[in-house]
Structure formats: C-alpha cells, structure tokens
mmCIF file of N, CA, C and O in Angstrom:
data_model
loop_
_atom_site.group_PDB
_atom_site.id
_atom_site.type_symbol
_atom_site.label_atom_id
_atom_site.label_comp_id
_atom_site.label_asym_id
_atom_site.label_seq_id
_atom_site.Cartn_x
_atom_site.Cartn_y
_atom_site.Cartn_z
ATOM 1 N N MET A 258 31.116 -0.494 0.932
ATOM 2 C CA MET A 258 31.276 -0.192 2.333
ATOM 3 C C MET A 258 29.974 -0.526 3.056
ATOM 4 O O MET A 258 28.910 -0.136 2.626
ATOM 5 N N GLN A 259 30.038 -1.256 4.144
ATOM 6 C CA GLN A 259 28.857 -1.623 4.903
ATOM 7 C C GLN A 259 28.739 -0.734 6.137
ATOM 8 O O GLN A 259 29.740 -0.411 6.772
ATOM 9 N N TYR A 260 27.521 -0.372 6.469
ATOM 10 C CA TYR A 260 27.249 0.440 7.644
ATOM 11 C C TYR A 260 26.433 -0.375 8.621
ATOM 12 O O TYR A 260 25.532 -1.111 8.229
ATOM 13 N N GLN A 261 26.731 -0.219 9.862
ATOM 14 C CA GLN A 261 25.946 -0.881 10.889
ATOM 15 C C GLN A 261 24.997 0.153 11.471
ATOM 16 O O GLN A 261 25.414 1.221 11.911
ATOM 17 N N ILE A 262 23.701 -0.140 11.451
ATOM 18 C CA ILE A 262 22.693 0.776 11.957
ATOM 19 C C ILE A 262 22.429 0.460 13.418
ATOM 20 O O ILE A 262 22.129 -0.682 13.770
ATOM 21 N N THR A 263 22.575 1.442 14.265
ATOM 22 C CA THR A 263 22.323 1.279 15.692
ATOM 23 C C THR A 263 20.847 1.495 15.958
ATOM 24 O O THR A 263 20.257 2.473 15.490
ATOM 25 N N GLU A 264 20.234 0.581 16.689
ATOM 26 C CA GLU A 264 18.820 0.687 17.042
ATOM 27 C C GLU A 264 18.627 1.829 18.025
ATOM 28 O O GLU A 264 19.261 1.871 19.069
ATOM 29 N N LYS A 265 17.746 2.776 17.692
ATOM 30 C CA LYS A 265 17.511 3.942 18.536
ATOM 31 C C LYS A 265 16.105 3.964 19.122
ATOM 32 O O LYS A 265 15.723 4.916 19.767
ATOM 33 N N ARG A 266 15.332 2.924 18.895
ATOM 34 C CA ARG A 266 13.973 2.886 19.426
ATOM 35 C C ARG A 266 14.006 2.655 20.919
ATOM 36 O O ARG A 266 14.876 1.976 21.448
ATOM 37 N N SER A 267 13.001 3.195 21.605
ATOM 38 C CA SER A 267 12.964 3.058 23.059
ATOM 39 C C SER A 267 12.470 1.692 23.509
ATOM 40 O O SER A 267 12.703 1.291 24.632
ATOM 41 N N ARG A 268 11.773 0.971 22.643
ATOM 42 C CA ARG A 268 11.263 -0.351 22.997
ATOM 43 C C ARG A 268 11.770 -1.365 21.980
ATOM 44 O O ARG A 268 11.809 -1.078 20.786
ATOM 45 N N PRO A 269 12.123 -2.561 22.428
ATOM 46 C CA PRO A 269 12.620 -3.570 21.489
ATOM 47 C C PRO A 269 11.519 -4.033 20.540
ATOM 48 O O PRO A 269 10.346 -4.053 20.892
ATOM 49 N N ARG A 270 11.902 -4.398 19.323
ATOM 50 C CA ARG A 270 10.986 -4.914 18.318
ATOM 51 C C ARG A 270 11.251 -6.402 18.148
ATOM 52 O O ARG A 270 12.361 -6.881 18.326
ATOM 53 N N THR A 271 10.210 -7.116 17.750
ATOM 54 C CA THR A 271 10.348 -8.541 17.523
ATOM 55 C C THR A 271 9.758 -8.877 16.170
ATOM 56 O O THR A 271 9.014 -8.086 15.592
ATOM 57 N N LYS A 272 10.062 -10.058 15.681
ATOM 58 C CA LYS A 272 9.432 -10.513 14.448
ATOM 59 C C LYS A 272 7.986 -10.878 14.749
ATOM 60 O O LYS A 272 7.665 -11.362 15.814
ATOM 61 N N ILE A 273 7.133 -10.677 13.778
ATOM 62 C CA ILE A 273 5.716 -10.927 13.953
ATOM 63 C C ILE A 273 5.460 -12.425 13.985
ATOM 64 O O ILE A 273 5.951 -13.161 13.152
ATOM 65 N N GLN A 274 4.710 -12.863 14.962
ATOM 66 C CA GLN A 274 4.437 -14.277 15.113
ATOM 67 C C GLN A 274 3.031 -14.647 14.649
ATOM 68 O O GLN A 274 2.839 -15.680 14.051
ATOM 69 N N SER A 275 2.035 -13.804 14.930
ATOM 70 C CA SER A 275 0.666 -14.218 14.665
ATOM 71 C C SER A 275 0.029 -13.564 13.438
ATOM 72 O O SER A 275 -0.792 -14.181 12.788
ATOM 73 N N TYR A 276 0.377 -12.327 13.121
ATOM 74 C CA TYR A 276 -0.201 -11.625 11.968
ATOM 75 C C TYR A 276 0.913 -11.222 11.007
ATOM 76 O O TYR A 276 2.013 -10.899 11.422
ATOM 77 N N HIS A 277 0.583 -11.217 9.713
ATOM 78 C CA HIS A 277 1.595 -10.794 8.749
ATOM 79 C C HIS A 277 1.171 -9.577 7.937
ATOM 80 O O HIS A 277 2.022 -8.861 7.413
ATOM 81 N N CYS A 278 -0.136 -9.311 7.824
ATOM 82 C CA CYS A 278 -0.575 -8.126 7.092
ATOM 83 C C CYS A 278 -1.949 -7.693 7.589
ATOM 84 O O CYS A 278 -2.613 -8.412 8.332
ATOM 85 N N ILE A 279 -2.334 -6.488 7.166
ATOM 86 C CA ILE A 279 -3.633 -5.958 7.546
ATOM 87 C C ILE A 279 -4.371 -5.471 6.314
ATOM 88 O O ILE A 279 -3.776 -5.233 5.261
ATOM 89 N N GLU A 280 -5.679 -5.317 6.475
ATOM 90 C CA GLU A 280 -6.524 -4.671 5.475
ATOM 91 C C GLU A 280 -7.413 -3.704 6.239
ATOM 92 O O GLU A 280 -8.004 -4.070 7.257
ATOM 93 N N VAL A 281 -7.491 -2.474 5.756
ATOM 94 C CA VAL A 281 -8.246 -1.453 6.469
ATOM 95 C C VAL A 281 -8.981 -0.570 5.473
ATOM 96 O O VAL A 281 -8.470 -0.260 4.404
ATOM 97 N N GLN A 282 -10.191 -0.196 5.835
ATOM 98 C CA GLN A 282 -10.963 0.774 5.073
ATOM 99 C C GLN A 282 -11.105 1.991 5.966
ATOM 100 O O GLN A 282 -11.590 1.892 7.091
ATOM 101 N N THR A 283 -10.667 3.138 5.476
ATOM 102 C CA THR A 283 -10.712 4.344 6.294
ATOM 103 C C THR A 283 -12.116 4.935 6.312
ATOM 104 O O THR A 283 -12.948 4.612 5.473
ATOM 105 N N LEU A 284 -12.354 5.809 7.259
ATOM 106 C CA LEU A 284 -13.658 6.454 7.376
ATOM 107 C C LEU A 284 -13.877 7.509 6.297
ATOM 108 O O LEU A 284 -15.005 7.871 6.008
ATOM 109 N N LYS A 285 -12.799 8.009 5.704
ATOM 110 C CA LYS A 285 -12.906 9.086 4.718
ATOM 111 C C LYS A 285 -12.993 8.595 3.282
ATOM 112 O O LYS A 285 -13.288 9.373 2.387
ATOM 113 N N THR A 286 -12.706 7.326 3.024
ATOM 114 C CA THR A 286 -12.756 6.802 1.654
ATOM 115 C C THR A 286 -13.483 5.465 1.642
ATOM 116 O O THR A 286 -13.726 4.862 2.674
ATOM 117 N N LEU A 287 -13.786 5.007 0.468
ATOM 118 C CA LEU A 287 -14.392 3.689 0.308
ATOM 119 C C LEU A 287 -13.350 2.639 -0.070
ATOM 120 O O LEU A 287 -13.677 1.476 -0.248
ATOM 121 N N PHE A 288 -12.089 3.075 -0.205
ATOM 122 C CA PHE A 288 -11.025 2.172 -0.608
ATOM 123 C C PHE A 288 -10.555 1.308 0.549
ATOM 124 O O PHE A 288 -10.536 1.751 1.688
ATOM 125 N N LYS A 289 -10.148 0.098 0.212
ATOM 126 C CA LYS A 289 -9.504 -0.772 1.192
ATOM 127 C C LYS A 289 -8.004 -0.751 0.908
ATOM 128 O O LYS A 289 -7.580 -0.839 -0.238
ATOM 129 N N TYR A 290 -7.248 -0.610 1.964
ATOM 130 C CA TYR A 290 -5.790 -0.583 1.864
ATOM 131 C C TYR A 290 -5.236 -1.838 2.511
ATOM 132 O O TYR A 290 -5.737 -2.282 3.538
ATOM 133 N N GLN A 291 -4.194 -2.391 1.907
ATOM 134 C CA GLN A 291 -3.528 -3.562 2.468
ATOM 135 C C GLN A 291 -2.060 -3.215 2.707
ATOM 136 O O GLN A 291 -1.414 -2.594 1.851
ATOM 137 N N PHE A 292 -1.557 -3.612 3.869
ATOM 138 C CA PHE A 292 -0.170 -3.349 4.232
ATOM 139 C C PHE A 292 0.420 -4.562 4.932
ATOM 140 O O PHE A 292 -0.256 -5.237 5.709
ATOM 141 N N LYS A 293 1.677 -4.796 4.674
ATOM 142 C CA LYS A 293 2.426 -5.792 5.436
ATOM 143 C C LYS A 293 2.799 -5.136 6.765
ATOM 144 O O LYS A 293 3.166 -3.965 6.812
ATOM 145 N N ILE A 294 2.696 -5.891 7.840
ATOM 146 C CA ILE A 294 3.099 -5.367 9.140
ATOM 147 C C ILE A 294 4.624 -5.355 9.163
ATOM 148 O O ILE A 294 5.272 -6.371 8.919
ATOM 149 N N TRP A 295 5.175 -4.188 9.460
ATOM 150 C CA TRP A 295 6.623 -4.033 9.380
ATOM 151 C C TRP A 295 7.315 -4.580 10.623
ATOM 152 O O TRP A 295 8.256 -5.328 10.540
ATOM 153 N N ASN A 296 6.872 -4.177 11.796
ATOM 154 C CA ASN A 296 7.424 -4.724 13.029
ATOM 155 C C ASN A 296 6.418 -4.579 14.150
ATOM 156 O O ASN A 296 5.398 -3.923 13.996
ATOM 157 N N ILE A 297 6.723 -5.204 15.261
ATOM 158 C CA ILE A 297 5.767 -5.235 16.359
ATOM 159 C C ILE A 297 6.519 -5.196 17.688
ATOM 160 O O ILE A 297 7.635 -5.692 17.792
ATOM 161 N N SER A 298 5.918 -4.534 18.678
ATOM 162 C CA SER A 298 6.452 -4.533 20.035
ATOM 163 C C SER A 298 5.302 -4.860 20.973
ATOM 164 O O SER A 298 4.169 -5.051 20.543
ATOM 165 N N PHE A 299 5.563 -4.871 22.261
ATOM 166 C CA PHE A 299 4.498 -5.132 23.221
ATOM 167 C C PHE A 299 3.479 -3.997 23.243
ATOM 168 O O PHE A 299 2.365 -4.170 23.710
ATOM 169 N N HIS A 300 3.845 -2.828 22.727
ATOM 170 C CA HIS A 300 2.970 -1.660 22.789
ATOM 171 C C HIS A 300 2.279 -1.348 21.467
ATOM 172 O O HIS A 300 1.519 -0.401 21.393
ATOM 173 N N GLY A 301 2.535 -2.103 20.429
ATOM 174 C CA GLY A 301 1.877 -1.851 19.158
ATOM 175 C C GLY A 301 2.659 -2.414 17.996
ATOM 176 O O GLY A 301 3.580 -3.200 18.166
ATOM 177 N N MET A 302 2.286 -1.996 16.796
ATOM 178 C CA MET A 302 2.959 -2.448 15.585
ATOM 179 C C MET A 302 3.107 -1.287 14.630
ATOM 180 O O MET A 302 2.563 -0.211 14.858
ATOM 181 N N CYS A 303 3.834 -1.513 13.563
ATOM 182 C CA CYS A 303 4.161 -0.426 12.659
ATOM 183 C C CYS A 303 3.987 -0.875 11.210
ATOM 184 O O CYS A 303 4.303 -2.009 10.858
ATOM 185 N N LEU A 304 3.480 0.049 10.393
ATOM 186 C CA LEU A 304 3.364 -0.161 8.958
ATOM 187 C C LEU A 304 4.353 0.759 8.262
ATOM 188 O O LEU A 304 4.640 1.854 8.755
ATOM 189 N N LEU A 305 4.862 0.366 7.118
ATOM 190 C CA LEU A 305 5.706 1.210 6.294
ATOM 191 C C LEU A 305 4.867 1.621 5.095
ATOM 192 O O LEU A 305 4.432 0.778 4.314
ATOM 193 N N VAL A 306 4.611 2.938 4.954
ATOM 194 C CA VAL A 306 3.683 3.447 3.946
ATOM 195 C C VAL A 306 4.400 4.474 3.074
ATOM 196 O O VAL A 306 5.077 5.371 3.595
ATOM 197 N N GLN A 307 4.250 4.350 1.757
ATOM 198 C CA GLN A 307 4.854 5.324 0.849
ATOM 199 C C GLN A 307 4.231 6.699 1.073
ATOM 200 O O GLN A 307 3.029 6.821 1.324
ATOM 201 N N SER A 308 5.057 7.734 0.948
ATOM 202 C CA SER A 308 4.595 9.090 1.242
ATOM 203 C C SER A 308 3.514 9.575 0.287
ATOM 204 O O SER A 308 2.732 10.456 0.642
ATOM 205 N N ASP A 309 3.408 8.998 -0.903
ATOM 206 C CA ASP A 309 2.373 9.432 -1.839
ATOM 207 C C ASP A 309 1.085 8.615 -1.736
ATOM 208 O O ASP A 309 0.164 8.790 -2.524
ATOM 209 N N SER A 310 0.994 7.739 -0.744
ATOM 210 C CA SER A 310 -0.205 6.921 -0.552
ATOM 211 C C SER A 310 -1.363 7.789 -0.044
ATOM 212 O O SER A 310 -1.189 8.588 0.877
ATOM 213 N N ASN A 311 -2.534 7.614 -0.628
ATOM 214 C CA ASN A 311 -3.723 8.331 -0.162
ATOM 215 C C ASN A 311 -4.118 7.925 1.253
ATOM 216 O O ASN A 311 -4.849 8.646 1.925
ATOM 217 N N PHE A 312 -3.634 6.783 1.701
ATOM 218 C CA PHE A 312 -3.916 6.327 3.062
ATOM 219 C C PHE A 312 -3.482 7.366 4.089
ATOM 220 O O PHE A 312 -4.190 7.611 5.066
ATOM 221 N N LEU A 313 -2.338 7.989 3.870
ATOM 222 C CA LEU A 313 -1.822 8.977 4.830
ATOM 223 C C LEU A 313 -2.741 10.197 4.945
ATOM 224 O O LEU A 313 -2.836 10.799 6.007
ATOM 225 N N ASN A 314 -3.433 10.543 3.871
ATOM 226 C CA ASN A 314 -4.376 11.664 3.910
ATOM 227 C C ASN A 314 -5.741 11.254 4.451
ATOM 228 O O ASN A 314 -6.585 12.106 4.707
ATOM 229 N N SER A 315 -5.943 9.951 4.613
ATOM 230 C CA SER A 315 -7.247 9.435 5.023
ATOM 231 C C SER A 315 -7.329 9.079 6.497
ATOM 232 O O SER A 315 -8.400 8.728 6.982
ATOM 233 N N VAL A 316 -6.201 9.126 7.205
ATOM 234 C CA VAL A 316 -6.189 8.781 8.625
ATOM 235 C C VAL A 316 -5.498 9.878 9.416
ATOM 236 O O VAL A 316 -4.768 10.691 8.866
ATOM 237 N N SER A 317 -5.746 9.879 10.714
ATOM 238 C CA SER A 317 -5.093 10.847 11.588
ATOM 239 C C SER A 317 -4.760 10.169 12.916
ATOM 240 O O SER A 317 -5.387 9.176 13.305
ATOM 241 N N VAL A 318 -3.779 10.720 13.596
ATOM 242 C CA VAL A 318 -3.361 10.184 14.884
ATOM 243 C C VAL A 318 -4.540 10.255 15.851
ATOM 244 O O VAL A 318 -5.251 11.248 15.909
ATOM 245 N N GLY A 319 -4.768 9.175 16.577
ATOM 246 C CA GLY A 319 -5.873 9.089 17.518
ATOM 247 C C GLY A 319 -7.133 8.478 16.936
ATOM 248 O O GLY A 319 -8.046 8.105 17.678
ATOM 249 N N GLU A 320 -7.208 8.352 15.635
ATOM 250 C CA GLU A 320 -8.377 7.762 14.973
ATOM 251 C C GLU A 320 -8.440 6.266 15.274
ATOM 252 O O GLU A 320 -7.424 5.580 15.340
ATOM 253 N N ILE A 321 -9.657 5.771 15.451
ATOM 254 C CA ILE A 321 -9.880 4.350 15.732
ATOM 255 C C ILE A 321 -10.605 3.736 14.541
ATOM 256 O O ILE A 321 -11.642 4.248 14.101
ATOM 257 N N LEU A 322 -10.052 2.640 14.033
ATOM 258 C CA LEU A 322 -10.588 1.974 12.855
ATOM 259 C C LEU A 322 -10.773 0.486 13.136
ATOM 260 O O LEU A 322 -10.086 -0.081 13.986
ATOM 261 N N ASN A 323 -11.681 -0.144 12.399
ATOM 262 C CA ASN A 323 -11.787 -1.597 12.406
ATOM 263 C C ASN A 323 -10.814 -2.125 11.367
ATOM 264 O O ASN A 323 -10.894 -1.755 10.195
ATOM 265 N N VAL A 324 -9.894 -2.966 11.795
ATOM 266 C CA VAL A 324 -8.825 -3.454 10.930
ATOM 267 C C VAL A 324 -8.904 -4.970 10.854
ATOM 268 O O VAL A 324 -9.087 -5.643 11.866
ATOM 269 N N ASN A 325 -8.763 -5.507 9.638
ATOM 270 C CA ASN A 325 -8.672 -6.956 9.433
ATOM 271 C C ASN A 325 -7.210 -7.351 9.543
ATOM 272 O O ASN A 325 -6.371 -6.870 8.781
ATOM 273 N N TYR A 326 -6.897 -8.235 10.494
ATOM 274 C CA TYR A 326 -5.548 -8.750 10.687
ATOM 275 C C TYR A 326 -5.487 -10.166 10.133
ATOM 276 O O TYR A 326 -6.231 -11.037 10.580
ATOM 277 N N PHE A 327 -4.608 -10.386 9.173
ATOM 278 C CA PHE A 327 -4.483 -11.685 8.540
ATOM 279 C C PHE A 327 -3.394 -12.495 9.243
ATOM 280 O O PHE A 327 -2.250 -12.047 9.341
ATOM 281 N N PRO A 328 -3.752 -13.697 9.722
ATOM 282 C CA PRO A 328 -2.775 -14.528 10.433
ATOM 283 C C PRO A 328 -1.722 -15.089 9.486
ATOM 284 O O PRO A 328 -1.948 -15.198 8.273
ATOM 285 N N THR A 329 -0.585 -15.436 10.057
ATOM 286 C CA THR A 329 0.472 -16.056 9.257
ATOM 287 C C THR A 329 0.028 -17.412 8.726
ATOM 288 O O THR A 329 0.461 -17.826 7.653
ATOM 289 N N ASP A 330 -0.844 -18.096 9.454
ATOM 290 C CA ASP A 330 -1.435 -19.349 8.982
ATOM 291 C C ASP A 330 -2.655 -18.977 8.131
ATOM 292 O O ASP A 330 -3.718 -18.653 8.652
ATOM 293 N N LEU A 331 -2.489 -19.017 6.819
ATOM 294 C CA LEU A 331 -3.533 -18.537 5.911
ATOM 295 C C LEU A 331 -4.776 -19.410 5.885
ATOM 296 O O LEU A 331 -5.766 -19.060 5.246
ATOM 297 N N SER A 332 -4.770 -20.525 6.580
ATOM 298 C CA SER A 332 -5.975 -21.353 6.639
ATOM 299 C C SER A 332 -7.003 -20.782 7.622
ATOM 300 O O SER A 332 -8.140 -21.222 7.656
ATOM 301 N N TRP A 333 -6.580 -19.793 8.424
ATOM 302 C CA TRP A 333 -7.481 -19.149 9.375
ATOM 303 C C TRP A 333 -8.018 -17.847 8.793
ATOM 304 O O TRP A 333 -7.322 -17.162 8.059
ATOM 305 N N PRO A 334 -9.263 -17.474 9.126
ATOM 306 C CA PRO A 334 -9.818 -16.204 8.633
ATOM 307 C C PRO A 334 -9.170 -15.028 9.368
ATOM 308 O O PRO A 334 -8.584 -15.187 10.445
ATOM 309 N N PRO A 335 -9.283 -13.830 8.804
ATOM 310 C CA PRO A 335 -8.708 -12.659 9.472
ATOM 311 C C PRO A 335 -9.474 -12.317 10.753
ATOM 312 O O PRO A 335 -10.662 -12.606 10.879
ATOM 313 N N ASP A 336 -8.758 -11.704 11.692
ATOM 314 C CA ASP A 336 -9.371 -11.177 12.909
ATOM 315 C C ASP A 336 -9.714 -9.717 12.660
ATOM 316 O O ASP A 336 -8.902 -8.970 12.125
ATOM 317 N N VAL A 337 -10.907 -9.303 13.072
ATOM 318 C CA VAL A 337 -11.289 -7.893 12.987
ATOM 319 C C VAL A 337 -11.086 -7.290 14.368
ATOM 320 O O VAL A 337 -11.670 -7.756 15.345
ATOM 321 N N ARG A 338 -10.233 -6.262 14.461
ATOM 322 C CA ARG A 338 -9.880 -5.669 15.747
ATOM 323 C C ARG A 338 -9.958 -4.156 15.655
ATOM 324 O O ARG A 338 -9.554 -3.566 14.646
ATOM 325 N N GLN A 339 -10.471 -3.537 16.709
ATOM 326 C CA GLN A 339 -10.442 -2.078 16.784
ATOM 327 C C GLN A 339 -9.007 -1.653 17.031
ATOM 328 O O GLN A 339 -8.333 -2.183 17.924
ATOM 329 N N THR A 340 -8.553 -0.693 16.225
ATOM 330 C CA THR A 340 -7.147 -0.300 16.239
ATOM 331 C C THR A 340 -7.034 1.215 16.208
ATOM 332 O O THR A 340 -7.729 1.883 15.451
ATOM 333 N N GLU A 341 -6.138 1.739 17.040
ATOM 334 C CA GLU A 341 -5.905 3.181 17.098
ATOM 335 C C GLU A 341 -4.633 3.537 16.334
ATOM 336 O O GLU A 341 -3.624 2.828 16.435
ATOM 337 N N ILE A 342 -4.695 4.630 15.575
ATOM 338 C CA ILE A 342 -3.509 5.176 14.917
ATOM 339 C C ILE A 342 -2.722 5.924 15.991
ATOM 340 O O ILE A 342 -3.191 6.927 16.523
ATOM 341 N N MET A 343 -1.538 5.428 16.329
ATOM 342 C CA MET A 343 -0.747 5.997 17.418
ATOM 343 C C MET A 343 0.198 7.102 16.951
ATOM 344 O O MET A 343 0.426 8.072 17.665
ATOM 345 N N HIS A 344 0.784 6.945 15.787
ATOM 346 C CA HIS A 344 1.682 7.974 15.257
ATOM 347 C C HIS A 344 1.824 7.801 13.753
ATOM 348 O O HIS A 344 1.589 6.722 13.205
ATOM 349 N N ILE A 345 2.194 8.895 13.104
ATOM 350 C CA ILE A 345 2.564 8.896 11.690
ATOM 351 C C ILE A 345 3.886 9.652 11.640
ATOM 352 O O ILE A 345 3.921 10.857 11.880
ATOM 353 N N THR A 346 4.965 8.927 11.363
ATOM 354 C CA THR A 346 6.305 9.476 11.496
ATOM 355 C C THR A 346 7.089 9.302 10.204
ATOM 356 O O THR A 346 7.089 8.216 9.617
ATOM 357 N N SER A 347 7.760 10.346 9.784
ATOM 358 C CA SER A 347 8.598 10.260 8.600
ATOM 359 C C SER A 347 9.738 9.280 8.833
ATOM 360 O O SER A 347 10.394 9.300 9.869
ATOM 361 N N ALA A 348 9.957 8.412 7.868
ATOM 362 C CA ALA A 348 11.071 7.456 7.930
ATOM 363 C C ALA A 348 12.242 8.107 7.204
ATOM 364 O O ALA A 348 12.334 8.059 5.994
ATOM 365 N N ASN A 349 13.123 8.752 7.940
ATOM 366 C CA ASN A 349 14.146 9.572 7.306
ATOM 367 C C ASN A 349 15.456 8.853 7.019
ATOM 368 O O ASN A 349 16.440 9.479 6.716
ATOM 369 N N ARG A 350 15.491 7.563 7.076
ATOM 370 C CA ARG A 350 16.686 6.823 6.680
ATOM 371 C C ARG A 350 16.743 6.721 5.161
ATOM 372 O O ARG A 350 15.716 6.703 4.487
ATOM 373 N N SER A 351 17.908 6.624 4.638
ATOM 374 C CA SER A 351 18.037 6.524 3.176
ATOM 375 C C SER A 351 17.378 5.252 2.642
ATOM 376 O O SER A 351 16.883 5.231 1.518
ATOM 377 N N LYS A 352 17.340 4.200 3.452
ATOM 378 C CA LYS A 352 16.700 2.953 3.032
ATOM 379 C C LYS A 352 15.202 3.125 2.835
ATOM 380 O O LYS A 352 14.588 2.459 2.013
ATOM 381 N N PHE A 353 14.586 4.012 3.594
ATOM 382 C CA PHE A 353 13.138 4.216 3.547
ATOM 383 C C PHE A 353 12.782 5.599 3.021
ATOM 384 O O PHE A 353 11.827 6.221 3.472
ATOM 385 N N LYS A 354 13.540 6.085 2.079
ATOM 386 C CA LYS A 354 13.290 7.403 1.506
ATOM 387 C C LYS A 354 11.849 7.481 0.990
ATOM 388 O O LYS A 354 11.358 6.542 0.368
ATOM 389 N N ASP A 355 11.193 8.595 1.271
ATOM 390 C CA ASP A 355 9.811 8.842 0.828
ATOM 391 C C ASP A 355 8.806 7.852 1.417
ATOM 392 O O ASP A 355 7.849 7.455 0.767
ATOM 393 N N HIS A 356 9.018 7.459 2.664
ATOM 394 C CA HIS A 356 8.100 6.580 3.370
ATOM 395 C C HIS A 356 7.782 7.150 4.756
ATOM 396 O O HIS A 356 8.519 7.977 5.279
ATOM 397 N N PHE A 357 6.680 6.670 5.312
ATOM 398 C CA PHE A 357 6.284 7.015 6.670
ATOM 399 C C PHE A 357 6.036 5.732 7.444
ATOM 400 O O PHE A 357 5.602 4.731 6.877
ATOM 401 N N PHE A 358 6.308 5.782 8.746
ATOM 402 C CA PHE A 358 5.927 4.715 9.636
ATOM 403 C C PHE A 358 4.588 5.115 10.255
ATOM 404 O O PHE A 358 4.417 6.241 10.722
ATOM 405 N N VAL A 359 3.624 4.193 10.254
ATOM 406 C CA VAL A 359 2.320 4.419 10.877
ATOM 407 C C VAL A 359 2.195 3.408 12.023
ATOM 408 O O VAL A 359 2.191 2.202 11.797
ATOM 409 N N GLY A 360 2.155 3.949 13.236
ATOM 410 C CA GLY A 360 2.067 3.105 14.413
ATOM 411 C C GLY A 360 0.627 2.750 14.731
ATOM 412 O O GLY A 360 -0.259 3.611 14.726
ATOM 413 N N LEU A 361 0.379 1.489 15.020
ATOM 414 C CA LEU A 361 -0.967 0.989 15.334
ATOM 415 C C LEU A 361 -0.956 0.327 16.701
ATOM 416 O O LEU A 361 0.026 -0.284 17.107
ATOM 417 N N LYS A 362 -2.096 0.419 17.390
ATOM 418 C CA LYS A 362 -2.274 -0.264 18.659
ATOM 419 C C LYS A 362 -3.666 -0.878 18.702
ATOM 420 O O LYS A 362 -4.665 -0.184 18.531
ATOM 421 N N ILE A 363 -3.725 -2.183 18.895
ATOM 422 C CA ILE A 363 -5.006 -2.870 19.025
ATOM 423 C C ILE A 363 -5.598 -2.482 20.386
ATOM 424 O O ILE A 363 -4.928 -2.604 21.399
ATOM 425 N N ILE A 364 -6.850 -2.027 20.390
ATOM 426 C CA ILE A 364 -7.419 -1.521 21.647
ATOM 427 C C ILE A 364 -8.535 -2.392 22.199
ATOM 428 O O ILE A 364 -9.023 -2.127 23.292
ATOM 429 N N ASP A 365 -8.977 -3.398 21.478
ATOM 430 C CA ASP A 365 -10.035 -4.256 22.033
ATOM 431 C C ASP A 365 -9.502 -5.550 22.558
ATOM 432 O O ASP A 365 -8.418 -5.967 22.273
#
C-alpha cells in the first residue's frame, strides 16, 4: 500500500543547487561533523541528524558556528560561512524514526 505524504511546511523547499554537504566543528568538542544537506529554502537549510549523534548535544538553537560548505562541483574548495542554528526538531515520521532536523541559516 502506498501513502502520499502531504507537505505541511510553511515555506516551499527546493533541491540544493550550490552546496551538497557541510563540515562543522562545534565549540564544545574538537570533533568535526559532516552532514549531507537535506533540503533548502530561501530562509535556510536543514540537516537530518540521528538522535544518538553527539552533535545534538554539542549545539544549541541560536548558536553561531563557522561551517564549511562543500559545493556540488567538487573541483571548487569549500566556502566557510558563519551559520546560525535556527531549530532542532524531532523528525516524527516513520521514515525518519530516531532522527532530528537541524535548521541552519547562513548569516554572513
């Protein structure tokens, strides 16, 4: 049986055109984390993070970090951009069980 999922977001999402993943080092750890960018809108982008990831304990909403954004064209170096953590939201769909969405906004 197939289910059709109705989009409930307030802003439309688009496929990522310029960046495909990020690398970030949090202020609380020395570890670098890498994530694929899940989706993007005009107001920011979103990461899909497993609930047991230490990354979730290392960041907080409103925190500003320097993030390396890797372009889809891998021949170019990553862009370093100041980025704000906008939200950390439980992904309660069965498809994303035990995951969180982390919203990011480039501020520079």
